Amino acid sequence: MQKNKPSDRAICQDLVFSILQNRGPSFILNKYKLGRIQAGVLILNPFECLHLFIKGKIAPENSLFNRGDKLMERLGVVDHFLNIFIVYNILKNRGFYVKMEENSLFYRRTPRSEYKGPVRVIRESEAIEFSEMIGNGACVYAALDDDNDVTIFISELWDESGENVTEFENMPEVKKLNSAFTVDGREVPEWLGTPLGEMKLLNRLEAGFITGDVGETQEEREIQAIYNDLVKRAFIVKTGFKYGANFRIYARTVEEHADYLVHFIEAREQWYKISRAVRVAQGVKKEMVFSGLFEDSPAYVKLKRVRDPFSSEN
């Protein structure tokens, strides 16, 4: 059996690996789009190293690290590293060039194409800050479930407007009857409130929009701010209770299906709840928008689930 030449080696951190199957550094670099060659030796980062080890292309010269768990422990693999690696491994098996920056993955098909991403990896059991969702902006979320299956979500900042400008000739008088609010139905837009004879019943948010009452608790004040902003954006805003969201909103008329479901995130939310909301929205042919306050102003992120954003890449 032909032995590897001294140059047929790879290095990751301070570990030395033999390149197997009588292959050299140039073959690995060109075939698998991994590493860099320095003084005839293939230099790998931990992601590249683990990927090649799992594929059976390299083996540690120190037999103590022939087991995957021992090697990962030696490379300093922690939980988040492993989560990212699962997605990294998928991208590499699809033939992409992949790099990691600031805990996010970026990928491209050829050396001359631009990197796409970022791809941010999150566990279904983890929570995410709304401010982080806003800061991430347009990105791909790769969500891992407890079986380590990956579900992909596309995120983008949302800044849309409807076609229903809500204005009052004279400020309507809102009356409170116990826990209910009423207004003369002739003084408000047709979509606002629930008709009851000549009156209309208003919910707390509708009444607050007219009177300027922002609510008592911090959460009430923040949800009122979101509601007011959506109305000012010329949307028709109705309750989203039947869909498990705060609002359903219409760009044109309630005679059509609602365009969006909007759900308020006070500060942070568990990803499995976010995923559930997206699935419900797409199941009823609506788009899912998450809202909150960012730097004291209403802000929005639209999220949709996609089957495989990587399959059609050229």
Tab-separated table of C-alpha atoms in Angstrom:
chain	number	residue	atom	x	y	z
A	1	MET	CA	0.000	0.000	0.000
A	2	GLN	CA	1.400	3.392	-1.022
A	3	LYS	CA	2.008	5.705	1.893
A	4	ASN	CA	1.162	9.393	1.861
A	5	LYS	CA	4.055	11.659	0.984
A	6	PRO	CA	5.122	14.081	3.754
A	7	SER	CA	3.434	16.894	1.852
A	8	ASP	CA	0.092	15.056	1.749
A	9	ARG	CA	-0.884	16.528	5.058
A	10	ALA	CA	-3.356	18.980	6.473
A	11	ILE	CA	-3.138	21.081	9.617
A	12	CYS	CA	-5.963	22.430	11.765
A	13	GLN	CA	-4.927	24.394	14.826
A	14	ASP	CA	-2.040	22.285	16.162
A	15	LEU	CA	-3.342	18.944	14.882
A	16	VAL	CA	-1.751	17.206	11.891
A	17	PHE	CA	-3.833	15.075	9.509
A	18	SER	CA	-2.987	12.695	6.726
A	19	ILE	CA	-4.853	13.240	3.470
A	20	LEU	CA	-6.285	9.850	2.539
A	21	GLN	CA	-6.860	7.982	-0.729
A	22	ASN	CA	-3.505	9.087	-2.129
A	23	ARG	CA	-4.761	12.615	-2.618
A	24	GLY	CA	-2.829	15.812	-2.110
A	25	PRO	CA	-3.646	19.309	-0.833
A	26	SER	CA	-4.383	20.641	-4.332
A	27	PHE	CA	-6.990	17.957	-4.934
A	28	ILE	CA	-8.822	18.782	-1.685
A	29	LEU	CA	-8.655	22.505	-2.387
A	30	ASN	CA	-10.040	22.138	-5.925
A	31	LYS	CA	-12.500	19.307	-5.347
A	32	TYR	CA	-14.035	20.346	-2.041
A	33	LYS	CA	-13.357	24.097	-2.128
A	34	LEU	CA	-11.748	23.963	1.295
A	35	GLY	CA	-8.637	25.286	2.968
A	36	ARG	CA	-5.581	27.071	1.669
A	37	ILE	CA	-2.170	25.725	0.778
A	38	GLN	CA	0.873	27.014	2.613
A	39	ALA	CA	4.328	25.536	2.044
A	40	GLY	CA	2.691	22.536	0.384
A	41	VAL	CA	0.447	21.798	3.379
A	42	LEU	CA	-3.340	22.199	3.489
A	43	ILE	CA	-4.359	24.650	6.228
A	44	LEU	CA	-7.905	24.117	7.529
A	45	ASN	CA	-10.222	25.857	9.966
A	46	PRO	CA	-12.256	23.682	12.397
A	47	PHE	CA	-15.352	23.664	10.144
A	48	GLU	CA	-13.349	22.526	7.126
A	49	CYS	CA	-11.463	19.996	9.201
A	50	LEU	CA	-14.570	18.389	10.668
A	51	HIS	CA	-16.294	18.287	7.266
A	52	LEU	CA	-13.370	16.451	5.653
A	53	PHE	CA	-12.996	14.120	8.635
A	54	ILE	CA	-16.670	13.106	8.443
A	55	LYS	CA	-16.342	12.515	4.686
A	56	GLY	CA	-13.352	10.239	5.340
A	57	LYS	CA	-10.885	12.411	3.412
A	58	ILE	CA	-8.452	13.099	6.251
A	59	ALA	CA	-7.384	11.266	9.399
A	60	PRO	CA	-5.548	12.646	12.458
A	61	GLU	CA	-2.013	11.337	12.757
A	62	ASN	CA	-2.534	11.154	16.506
A	63	SER	CA	-4.809	8.119	16.918
A	64	LEU	CA	-6.261	9.560	20.138
A	65	PHE	CA	-8.464	11.773	17.952
A	66	ASN	CA	-9.729	9.168	15.490
A	67	ARG	CA	-13.159	9.270	17.139
A	68	GLY	CA	-15.419	12.135	16.108
A	69	ASP	CA	-16.324	13.118	19.659
A	70	LYS	CA	-12.683	13.211	20.706
A	71	LEU	CA	-11.752	15.279	17.693
A	72	MET	CA	-14.573	17.761	18.262
A	73	GLU	CA	-13.606	18.078	21.904
A	74	ARG	CA	-9.988	18.718	20.871
A	75	LEU	CA	-11.070	21.347	18.334
A	76	GLY	CA	-13.029	23.165	21.026
A	77	VAL	CA	-16.438	22.462	19.527
A	78	VAL	CA	-19.202	23.963	21.682
A	79	ASP	CA	-22.964	23.715	21.241
A	80	HIS	CA	-23.346	26.730	18.966
A	81	PHE	CA	-20.386	25.630	16.845
A	82	LEU	CA	-22.047	22.265	16.333
A	83	ASN	CA	-25.366	23.884	15.424
A	84	ILE	CA	-23.664	26.052	12.814
A	85	PHE	CA	-21.644	23.103	11.551
A	86	ILE	CA	-24.802	21.098	10.788
A	87	VAL	CA	-25.912	23.851	8.389
A	88	TYR	CA	-22.360	24.376	7.127
A	89	ASN	CA	-22.177	20.675	6.298
A	90	ILE	CA	-25.420	20.873	4.289
A	91	LEU	CA	-24.079	23.789	2.246
A	92	LYS	CA	-20.753	22.064	1.628
A	93	ASN	CA	-22.488	18.876	0.517
A	94	ARG	CA	-24.376	21.043	-2.016
A	95	GLY	CA	-21.023	22.144	-3.448
A	96	PHE	CA	-20.904	25.733	-2.165
A	97	TYR	CA	-17.981	27.814	-1.055
A	98	VAL	CA	-18.830	28.678	2.550
A	99	LYS	CA	-17.336	31.138	4.990
A	100	MET	CA	-18.293	32.201	8.502
A	101	GLU	CA	-18.272	35.760	9.810
A	102	GLU	CA	-19.586	36.838	13.206
A	103	ASN	CA	-21.430	33.540	13.816
A	104	SER	CA	-23.195	33.723	10.422
A	105	LEU	CA	-22.608	31.657	7.290
A	106	PHE	CA	-22.209	33.057	3.774
A	107	TYR	CA	-22.212	30.924	0.627
A	108	ARG	CA	-21.519	31.161	-3.098
A	109	ARG	CA	-21.416	28.744	-6.007
A	110	THR	CA	-18.239	29.889	-7.776
A	111	PRO	CA	-15.098	31.801	-6.769
A	112	ARG	CA	-16.245	34.767	-8.864
A	113	SER	CA	-19.847	35.003	-7.666
A	114	GLU	CA	-20.813	37.165	-4.718
A	115	TYR	CA	-21.407	35.606	-1.332
A	116	LYS	CA	-25.050	35.300	-0.318
A	117	GLY	CA	-26.389	35.388	3.202
A	118	PRO	CA	-26.092	35.843	6.025
A	119	VAL	CA	-27.437	32.501	7.194
A	120	ARG	CA	-28.114	32.625	10.927
A	121	VAL	CA	-28.556	29.365	12.797
A	122	ILE	CA	-31.003	29.039	15.681
A	123	ARG	CA	-32.477	26.182	17.689
A	124	GLU	CA	-36.272	25.812	17.832
A	125	SER	CA	-36.042	25.966	21.635
A	126	GLU	CA	-34.022	29.197	21.627
A	127	ALA	CA	-35.469	32.685	21.957
A	128	ILE	CA	-34.570	35.691	19.845
A	129	GLU	CA	-34.678	39.383	20.719
A	130	PHE	CA	-36.896	41.525	18.512
A	131	SER	CA	-34.060	44.053	18.319
A	132	GLU	CA	-31.852	41.265	16.939
A	133	MET	CA	-34.444	40.433	14.266
A	134	ILE	CA	-34.463	44.098	13.232
A	135	GLY	CA	-30.680	44.270	13.322
A	136	ASN	CA	-30.370	41.112	11.214
A	137	GLY	CA	-32.621	42.631	8.557
A	138	ALA	CA	-32.661	40.660	5.313
A	139	CYS	CA	-31.228	37.259	6.096
A	140	VAL	CA	-31.819	33.517	6.113
A	141	TYR	CA	-32.657	31.757	9.375
A	142	ALA	CA	-31.793	28.062	9.516
A	143	ALA	CA	-33.817	26.634	12.408
A	144	LEU	CA	-32.786	23.291	13.884
A	145	ASP	CA	-35.370	21.108	15.591
A	146	ASP	CA	-34.661	18.431	18.200
A	147	ASP	CA	-34.007	15.891	15.427
A	148	ASN	CA	-31.458	18.288	13.884
A	149	ASP	CA	-33.636	18.726	10.805
A	150	VAL	CA	-33.371	22.191	9.286
A	151	THR	CA	-36.260	24.504	8.398
A	152	ILE	CA	-35.417	27.625	6.418
A	153	PHE	CA	-36.997	31.060	6.899
A	154	ILE	CA	-36.392	34.195	4.841
A	155	SER	CA	-36.478	37.477	6.759
A	156	GLU	CA	-36.764	41.059	5.520
A	157	LEU	CA	-37.606	44.416	7.026
A	158	TRP	CA	-41.200	45.442	6.267
A	159	ASP	CA	-42.246	48.996	5.444
A	160	GLU	CA	-45.533	48.818	3.508
A	161	SER	CA	-48.631	51.002	3.301
A	162	GLY	CA	-52.280	50.394	2.490
A	163	GLU	CA	-54.881	52.367	0.559
A	164	ASN	CA	-57.308	53.385	3.336
A	165	VAL	CA	-56.436	56.773	4.785
A	166	THR	CA	-58.359	57.196	8.033
A	167	GLU	CA	-59.344	60.798	8.741
A	168	PHE	CA	-62.116	62.410	10.805
A	169	GLU	CA	-63.941	65.588	9.834
A	170	ASN	CA	-64.725	66.132	13.505
A	171	MET	CA	-63.238	64.138	16.353
A	172	PRO	CA	-65.859	61.474	17.270
A	173	GLU	CA	-67.065	61.272	20.852
A	174	VAL	CA	-66.236	57.922	22.401
A	175	LYS	CA	-68.370	56.806	25.330
A	176	LYS	CA	-67.545	54.078	27.768
A	177	LEU	CA	-70.258	51.684	28.938
A	178	ASN	CA	-68.741	49.485	31.633
A	179	SER	CA	-65.906	47.733	29.755
A	180	ALA	CA	-67.242	48.574	26.291
A	181	PHE	CA	-66.650	51.637	24.118
A	182	THR	CA	-69.239	53.115	21.761
A	183	VAL	CA	-69.273	55.790	19.094
A	184	ASP	CA	-71.795	57.182	16.626
A	185	GLY	CA	-71.365	54.932	13.597
A	186	ARG	CA	-71.811	57.858	11.194
A	187	GLU	CA	-68.708	59.564	12.524
A	188	VAL	CA	-66.145	56.829	11.867
A	189	PRO	CA	-65.012	54.894	8.777
A	190	GLU	CA	-67.129	51.914	7.799
A	191	TRP	CA	-64.412	49.432	8.704
A	192	LEU	CA	-63.844	50.769	12.213
A	193	GLY	CA	-65.727	48.999	15.016
A	194	THR	CA	-68.692	46.609	15.073
A	195	PRO	CA	-72.135	47.958	14.027
A	196	LEU	CA	-74.896	47.887	16.644
A	197	GLY	CA	-77.830	49.890	15.288
A	198	GLU	CA	-76.667	53.460	14.802
A	199	MET	CA	-73.831	52.863	17.247
A	200	LYS	CA	-70.575	51.062	16.794
A	201	LEU	CA	-68.803	49.046	19.447
A	202	LEU	CA	-65.102	49.730	19.629
A	203	ASN	CA	-62.375	47.607	21.145
A	204	ARG	CA	-59.789	49.232	23.401
A	205	LEU	CA	-57.297	49.836	20.593
A	206	GLU	CA	-59.880	51.412	18.282
A	207	ALA	CA	-61.066	53.669	21.089
A	208	GLY	CA	-57.481	54.527	21.993
A	209	PHE	CA	-56.715	55.543	18.415
A	210	ILE	CA	-59.558	58.092	18.526
A	211	THR	CA	-59.127	59.375	22.072
A	212	GLY	CA	-55.359	59.207	22.353
A	213	ASP	CA	-55.553	56.891	25.378
A	214	VAL	CA	-52.440	54.734	25.141
A	215	GLY	CA	-53.282	52.205	27.863
A	216	GLU	CA	-52.112	51.548	31.393
A	217	THR	CA	-49.330	48.941	31.135
A	218	GLN	CA	-46.124	49.080	29.138
A	219	GLU	CA	-47.332	46.261	26.895
A	220	GLU	CA	-50.661	48.008	26.270
A	221	ARG	CA	-48.859	51.219	25.356
A	222	GLU	CA	-46.548	49.405	22.942
A	223	ILE	CA	-49.361	47.469	21.231
A	224	GLN	CA	-51.374	50.700	20.945
A	225	ALA	CA	-48.374	52.328	19.256
A	226	ILE	CA	-48.236	49.475	16.725
A	227	TYR	CA	-51.990	49.673	16.104
A	228	ASN	CA	-51.872	53.453	15.608
A	229	ASP	CA	-48.941	53.146	13.235
A	230	LEU	CA	-50.690	50.519	11.089
A	231	VAL	CA	-53.796	52.700	10.801
A	232	LYS	CA	-51.631	55.683	9.901
A	233	ARG	CA	-50.041	53.518	7.222
A	234	ALA	CA	-53.540	53.367	5.666
A	235	PHE	CA	-54.289	49.746	6.546
A	236	ILE	CA	-57.611	48.428	7.767
A	237	VAL	CA	-56.715	46.836	11.091
A	238	LYS	CA	-58.838	44.076	12.645
A	239	THR	CA	-58.193	41.552	15.377
A	240	GLY	CA	-56.050	38.558	14.472
A	241	PHE	CA	-57.323	36.459	17.391
A	242	LYS	CA	-58.680	33.619	15.242
A	243	TYR	CA	-55.204	33.165	13.768
A	244	GLY	CA	-53.298	33.520	17.029
A	245	ALA	CA	-51.944	36.966	16.118
A	246	ASN	CA	-52.602	40.493	17.361
A	247	PHE	CA	-53.888	41.849	14.058
A	248	ARG	CA	-54.963	40.997	10.563
A	249	ILE	CA	-54.587	43.914	8.174
A	250	TYR	CA	-56.061	44.765	4.789
A	251	ALA	CA	-54.394	47.003	2.231
A	252	ARG	CA	-57.596	47.682	0.257
A	253	THR	CA	-60.901	46.320	1.581
A	254	VAL	CA	-62.218	43.794	4.086
A	255	GLU	CA	-64.142	42.202	1.220
A	256	GLU	CA	-60.831	40.669	0.177
A	257	HIS	CA	-58.647	38.339	2.226
A	258	ALA	CA	-56.365	40.023	4.728
A	259	ASP	CA	-52.916	40.652	3.293
A	260	TYR	CA	-50.932	40.196	6.496
A	261	LEU	CA	-51.057	38.885	10.011
A	262	VAL	CA	-49.168	41.100	12.443
A	263	HIS	CA	-47.986	39.834	15.822
A	264	PHE	CA	-46.390	41.924	18.547
A	265	ILE	CA	-43.156	40.842	20.251
A	266	GLU	CA	-42.621	42.708	23.494
A	267	ALA	CA	-38.901	41.968	23.802
A	268	ARG	CA	-38.058	38.396	22.840
A	269	GLU	CA	-39.841	35.304	21.592
A	270	GLN	CA	-39.095	31.592	21.400
A	271	TRP	CA	-38.372	30.482	17.870
A	272	TYR	CA	-40.851	27.614	17.905
A	273	LYS	CA	-43.633	30.161	18.524
A	274	ILE	CA	-42.351	32.286	15.657
A	275	SER	CA	-42.266	29.211	13.426
A	276	ARG	CA	-45.810	28.259	14.429
A	277	ALA	CA	-47.097	31.752	13.610
A	278	VAL	CA	-45.444	31.663	10.171
A	279	ARG	CA	-46.933	28.252	9.396
A	280	VAL	CA	-50.429	29.411	10.410
A	281	ALA	CA	-50.123	32.537	8.241
A	282	GLN	CA	-48.935	30.643	5.197
A	283	GLY	CA	-51.611	28.008	5.770
A	284	VAL	CA	-54.314	30.678	5.382
A	285	LYS	CA	-52.449	32.372	2.490
A	286	LYS	CA	-51.289	35.442	4.369
A	287	GLU	CA	-47.879	36.899	5.031
A	288	MET	CA	-46.536	36.979	8.582
A	289	VAL	CA	-45.174	40.212	10.011
A	290	PHE	CA	-43.681	40.541	13.481
A	291	SER	CA	-43.819	43.943	15.132
A	292	GLY	CA	-42.309	45.687	18.109
A	293	LEU	CA	-40.667	48.884	19.220
A	294	PHE	CA	-37.111	49.533	18.112
A	295	GLU	CA	-35.453	52.685	19.387
A	296	ASP	CA	-38.907	53.745	20.661
A	297	SER	CA	-40.528	53.555	17.200
A	298	PRO	CA	-42.726	50.853	15.613
A	299	ALA	CA	-40.716	48.441	13.485
A	300	TYR	CA	-41.592	45.353	11.479
A	301	VAL	CA	-39.981	42.164	10.168
A	302	LYS	CA	-41.632	39.913	7.570
A	303	LEU	CA	-40.797	36.235	7.817
A	304	LYS	CA	-41.686	33.385	5.489
A	305	ARG	CA	-40.847	29.700	5.419
A	306	VAL	CA	-39.273	28.321	2.252
A	307	ARG	CA	-38.596	24.737	1.270
A	308	ASP	CA	-35.023	25.113	0.055
A	309	PRO	CA	-33.423	28.431	-0.911
A	310	PHE	CA	-30.187	26.671	-1.862
A	311	SER	CA	-31.443	24.170	-4.458
A	312	SER	CA	-31.809	26.676	-7.318
A	313	GLU	CA	-28.478	28.418	-6.813
A	314	ASN	CA	-26.225	28.513	-9.879
